Coordinates of C-alpha atoms in Angstrom, one line a residue:
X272 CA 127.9 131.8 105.9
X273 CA 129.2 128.2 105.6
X274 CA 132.0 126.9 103.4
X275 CA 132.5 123.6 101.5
X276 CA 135.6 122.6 99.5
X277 CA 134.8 121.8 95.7
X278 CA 137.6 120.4 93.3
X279 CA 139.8 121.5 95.7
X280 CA 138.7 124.9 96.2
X281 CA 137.8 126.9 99.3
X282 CA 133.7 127.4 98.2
X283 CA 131.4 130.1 99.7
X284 CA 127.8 130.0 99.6
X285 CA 124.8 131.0 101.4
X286 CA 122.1 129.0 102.3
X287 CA 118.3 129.3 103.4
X288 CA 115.7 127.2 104.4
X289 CA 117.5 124.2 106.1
X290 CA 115.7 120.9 106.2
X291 CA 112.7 122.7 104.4
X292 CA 111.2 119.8 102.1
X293 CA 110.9 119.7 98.6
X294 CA 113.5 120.1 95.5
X295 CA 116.3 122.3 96.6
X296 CA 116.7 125.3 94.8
X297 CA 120.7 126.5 93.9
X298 CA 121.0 130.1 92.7
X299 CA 124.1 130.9 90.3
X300 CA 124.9 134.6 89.6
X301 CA 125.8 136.2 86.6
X302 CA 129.3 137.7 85.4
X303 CA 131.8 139.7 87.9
X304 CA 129.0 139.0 90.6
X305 CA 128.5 136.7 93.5
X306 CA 126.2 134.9 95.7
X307 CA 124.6 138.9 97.4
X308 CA 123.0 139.2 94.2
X309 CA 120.5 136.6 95.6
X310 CA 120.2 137.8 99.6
X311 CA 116.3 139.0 99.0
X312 CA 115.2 135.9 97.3
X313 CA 117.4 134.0 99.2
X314 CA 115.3 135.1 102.6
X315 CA 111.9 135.0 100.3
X316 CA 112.0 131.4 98.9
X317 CA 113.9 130.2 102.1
X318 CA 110.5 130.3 103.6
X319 CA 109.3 127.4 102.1
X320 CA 112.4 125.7 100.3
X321 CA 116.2 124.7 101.0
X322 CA 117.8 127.4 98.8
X323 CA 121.6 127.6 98.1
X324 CA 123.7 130.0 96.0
X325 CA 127.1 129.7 95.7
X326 CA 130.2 132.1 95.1
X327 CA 131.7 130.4 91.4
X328 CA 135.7 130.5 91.2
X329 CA 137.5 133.7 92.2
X330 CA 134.5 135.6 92.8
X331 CA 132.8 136.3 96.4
X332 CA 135.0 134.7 99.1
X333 CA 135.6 131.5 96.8
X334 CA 139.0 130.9 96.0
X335 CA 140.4 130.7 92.5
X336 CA 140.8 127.4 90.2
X337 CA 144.3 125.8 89.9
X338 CA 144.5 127.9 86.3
X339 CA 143.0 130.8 87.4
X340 CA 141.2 133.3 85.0
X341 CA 142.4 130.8 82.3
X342 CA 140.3 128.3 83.5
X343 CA 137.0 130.4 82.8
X344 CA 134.3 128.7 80.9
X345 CA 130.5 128.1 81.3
X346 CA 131.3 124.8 80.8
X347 CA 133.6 125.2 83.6
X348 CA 131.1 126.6 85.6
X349 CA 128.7 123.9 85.2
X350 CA 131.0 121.4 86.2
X351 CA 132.3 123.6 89.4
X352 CA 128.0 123.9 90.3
X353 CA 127.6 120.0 89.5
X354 CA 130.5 119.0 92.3
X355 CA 128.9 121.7 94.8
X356 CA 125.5 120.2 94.4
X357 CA 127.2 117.0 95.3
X358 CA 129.2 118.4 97.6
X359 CA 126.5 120.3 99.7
X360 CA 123.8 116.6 99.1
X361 CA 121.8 118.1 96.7
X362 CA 121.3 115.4 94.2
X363 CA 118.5 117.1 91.9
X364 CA 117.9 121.4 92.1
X365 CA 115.6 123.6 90.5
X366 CA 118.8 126.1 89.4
X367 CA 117.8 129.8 89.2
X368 CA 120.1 131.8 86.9
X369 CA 120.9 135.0 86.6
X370 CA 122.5 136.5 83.1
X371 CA 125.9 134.2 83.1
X372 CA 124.6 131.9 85.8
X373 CA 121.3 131.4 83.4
X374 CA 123.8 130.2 80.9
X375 CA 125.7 128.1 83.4
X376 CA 122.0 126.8 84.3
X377 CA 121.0 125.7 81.1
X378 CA 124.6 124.2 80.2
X379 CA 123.8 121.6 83.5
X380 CA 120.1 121.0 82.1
X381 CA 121.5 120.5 78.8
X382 CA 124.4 117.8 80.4
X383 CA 122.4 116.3 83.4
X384 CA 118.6 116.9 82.5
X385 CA 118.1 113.9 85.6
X386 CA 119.7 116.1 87.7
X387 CA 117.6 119.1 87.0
X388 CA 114.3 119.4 88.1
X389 CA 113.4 123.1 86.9
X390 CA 115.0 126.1 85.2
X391 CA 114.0 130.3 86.6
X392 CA 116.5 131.8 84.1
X393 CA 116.6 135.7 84.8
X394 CA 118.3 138.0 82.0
X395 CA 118.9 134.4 80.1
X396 CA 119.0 134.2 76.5
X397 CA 120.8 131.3 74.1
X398 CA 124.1 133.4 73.9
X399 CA 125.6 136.0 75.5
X400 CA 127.3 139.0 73.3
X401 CA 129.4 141.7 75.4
X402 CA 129.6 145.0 73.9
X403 CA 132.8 146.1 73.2
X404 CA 132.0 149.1 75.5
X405 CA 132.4 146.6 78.6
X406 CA 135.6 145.0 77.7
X407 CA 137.1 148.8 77.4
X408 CA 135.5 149.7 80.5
X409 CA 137.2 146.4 82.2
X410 CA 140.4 147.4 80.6
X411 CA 140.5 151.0 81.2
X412 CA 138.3 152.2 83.8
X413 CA 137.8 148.8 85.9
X414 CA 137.1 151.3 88.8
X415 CA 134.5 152.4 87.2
X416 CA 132.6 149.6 85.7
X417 CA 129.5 149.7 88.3
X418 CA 129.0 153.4 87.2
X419 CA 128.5 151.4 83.7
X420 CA 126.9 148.7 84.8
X421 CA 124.6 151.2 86.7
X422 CA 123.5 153.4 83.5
X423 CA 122.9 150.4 81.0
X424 CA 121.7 147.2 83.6
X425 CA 119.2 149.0 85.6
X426 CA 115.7 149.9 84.4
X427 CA 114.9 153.9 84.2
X428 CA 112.2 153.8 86.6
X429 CA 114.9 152.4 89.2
X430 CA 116.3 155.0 91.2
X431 CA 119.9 156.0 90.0
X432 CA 121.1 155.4 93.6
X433 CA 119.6 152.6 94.0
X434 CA 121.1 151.3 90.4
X435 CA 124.6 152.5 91.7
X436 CA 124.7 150.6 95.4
X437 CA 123.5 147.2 93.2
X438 CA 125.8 148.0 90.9
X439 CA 128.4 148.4 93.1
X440 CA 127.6 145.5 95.3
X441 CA 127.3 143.9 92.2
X442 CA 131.7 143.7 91.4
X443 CA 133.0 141.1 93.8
X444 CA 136.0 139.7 91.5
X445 CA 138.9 140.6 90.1
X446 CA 139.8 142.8 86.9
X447 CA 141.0 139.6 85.5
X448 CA 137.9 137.4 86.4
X449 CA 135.8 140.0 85.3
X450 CA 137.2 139.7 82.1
X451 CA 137.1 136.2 81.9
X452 CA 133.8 136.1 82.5
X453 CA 132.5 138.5 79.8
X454 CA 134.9 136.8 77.0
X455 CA 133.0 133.5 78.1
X456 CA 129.9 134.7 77.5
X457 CA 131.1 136.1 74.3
X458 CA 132.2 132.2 73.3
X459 CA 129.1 130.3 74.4
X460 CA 126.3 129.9 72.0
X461 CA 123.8 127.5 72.6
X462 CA 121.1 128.1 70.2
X463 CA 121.8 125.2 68.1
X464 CA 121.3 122.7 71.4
X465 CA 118.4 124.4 73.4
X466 CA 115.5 122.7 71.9
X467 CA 116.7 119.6 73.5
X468 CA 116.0 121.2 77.0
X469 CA 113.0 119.1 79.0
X470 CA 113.2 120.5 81.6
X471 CA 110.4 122.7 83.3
X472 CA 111.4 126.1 82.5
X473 CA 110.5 129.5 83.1
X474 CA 112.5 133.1 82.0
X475 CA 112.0 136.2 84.2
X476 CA 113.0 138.9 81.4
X477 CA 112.7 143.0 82.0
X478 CA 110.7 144.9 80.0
X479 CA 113.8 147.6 80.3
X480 CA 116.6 145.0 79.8
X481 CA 119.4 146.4 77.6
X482 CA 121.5 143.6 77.9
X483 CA 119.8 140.7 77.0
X484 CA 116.7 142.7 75.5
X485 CA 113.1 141.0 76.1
X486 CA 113.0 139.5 72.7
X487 CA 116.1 137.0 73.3
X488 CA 114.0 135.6 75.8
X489 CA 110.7 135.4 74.4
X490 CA 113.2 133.5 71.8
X491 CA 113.6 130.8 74.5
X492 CA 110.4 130.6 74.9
X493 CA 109.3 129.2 71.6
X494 CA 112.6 127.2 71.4
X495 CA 112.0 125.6 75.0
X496 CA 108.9 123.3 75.1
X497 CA 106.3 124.2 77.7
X498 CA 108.6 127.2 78.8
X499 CA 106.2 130.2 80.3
X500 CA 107.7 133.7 79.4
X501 CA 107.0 136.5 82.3
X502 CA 107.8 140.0 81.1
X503 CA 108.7 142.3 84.4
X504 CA 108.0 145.7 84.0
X505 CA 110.0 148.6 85.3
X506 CA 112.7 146.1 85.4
X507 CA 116.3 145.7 83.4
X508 CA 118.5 143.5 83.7
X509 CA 118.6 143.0 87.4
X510 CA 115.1 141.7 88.0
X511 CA 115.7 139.9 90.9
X512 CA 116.7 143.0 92.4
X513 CA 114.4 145.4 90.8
X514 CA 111.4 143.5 91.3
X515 CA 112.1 140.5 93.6
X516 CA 108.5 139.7 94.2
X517 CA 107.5 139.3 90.7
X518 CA 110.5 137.1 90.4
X519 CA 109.6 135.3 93.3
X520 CA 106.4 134.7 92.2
X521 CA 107.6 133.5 88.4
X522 CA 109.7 131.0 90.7
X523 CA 106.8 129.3 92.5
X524 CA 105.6 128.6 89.0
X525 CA 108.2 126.2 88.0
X526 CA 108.8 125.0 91.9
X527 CA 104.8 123.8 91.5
X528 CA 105.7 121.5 89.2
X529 CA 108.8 120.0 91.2
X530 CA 108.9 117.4 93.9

């Protein structure tokens, strides 16, 4: 996997689809993840498009920010993605976002909508409230926070050890970026701002989603013009992992419709 340096940090991503032409697409995963949750659509999409997905700040093999966990912010995560799109030539993306990384996606449509060419927000809704049973988890049983994230991010219908190696796989950052992340979801809220999103859109939600529950993103839907709404069942909050075909195919919508 290659590496590219981005406001002075050591950046890992992943990339698929090399030279492929059309609109790039960059993946951005969600909270305490990093750039594995992507591999199967990564492979999928690669067939036809130049795909990316990058490793944010002090998760994956990417290094930390100057500030560290202090530093945490999905507006700081925009601007990290914006200087890796420019650092890896990608001067417009479709930007697929998972959970955290659909915030971080809809942040960089809000602040570059020239830049982005189409939105596949998976898990998304307009803000992002942790329950307070995550932040004790992070502060008291960190080493068990994929058993957690197992039992209430994964539909029923997925196999419990199936849930439990995602969910495992899942955890590739620090107790302290963990936590970071979660309080920065907790802080953003951009339901006030999302009705000036023009950008081609389209939000993957689980019928079984616990964590951002199908309604917040049917929400988007009738506050984001033109966005189509495709409910996934047997899936939670992972869809891309749970059911990376229908996901695929909710992609290709918005990928139609880009150069």
């Amino acid at each position: 996997m290659p590496f590219t340096v981005v406001h002075g940090v050591r950046t890992r991503y992943r990339e698929t689809g090399a030279g492929r032409p059309g609109t790039p697409l960059v993946f951005v995963h969600g909270a305490a993840g990093s750039s594995v949750t992507w591999l199967g659509l990564l492979r999928q999409l690669g067939r036809t498009r130049r795909c990316l997905a990058l490793d944010l700040p002090g998760h994956g093999q990417t290094g930390l920010l100057p500030e560290g966990a202090r530093a945490v912010s999905i507006e700081a995560y925009r601007d990290f993605l914006g200087a890796f799109c420019a650092a890896a030539c990608v001067p417009r993306a479709v930007l697929v976002g998972h959970s955290m990384g659909s915030a971080v996606a809809l942040e960089a449509a809000l602040a570059w909508p020239e830049r982005v060419a189409g939105l596949v927000l998976v898990g998304a809704a307009a803000r992002l409230p942790v329950a307070p049973a995550i932040f004790e988890a992070i502060d008291k049983h960190f080493d068990k926070l994929p058993e957690l994230l197992a039992e209430v991010g994964f539909s029923p219908h997925t196999p419990k050890e199936l849930a439990l190696r995602y969910a495992r796989a899942g955890v590739h950052a620090t107790q302290e970026i963990v936590r970071a992340d979660f309080e920065a979801c907790t802080r953003w809220d951009a339901r006030e701002r999302i009705g000036r999103i023009v950008t081609p859109t389209v939000v993957i939600a689980g019928d079984d989603d616990l964590l951002t529950p199908p309604k917040w993103g049917r929400w988007l839907g009738e506050h984001i013009p033109g966005t189509r709404v495709v409910a996934v069942p047997r899936a939670g909050h992972m869809a891309q992992l749970e059911a990376p075909d229908a996901t695929a195919v909710a992609a290709a919508h918005v990928l139609q419709g880009s150069c």
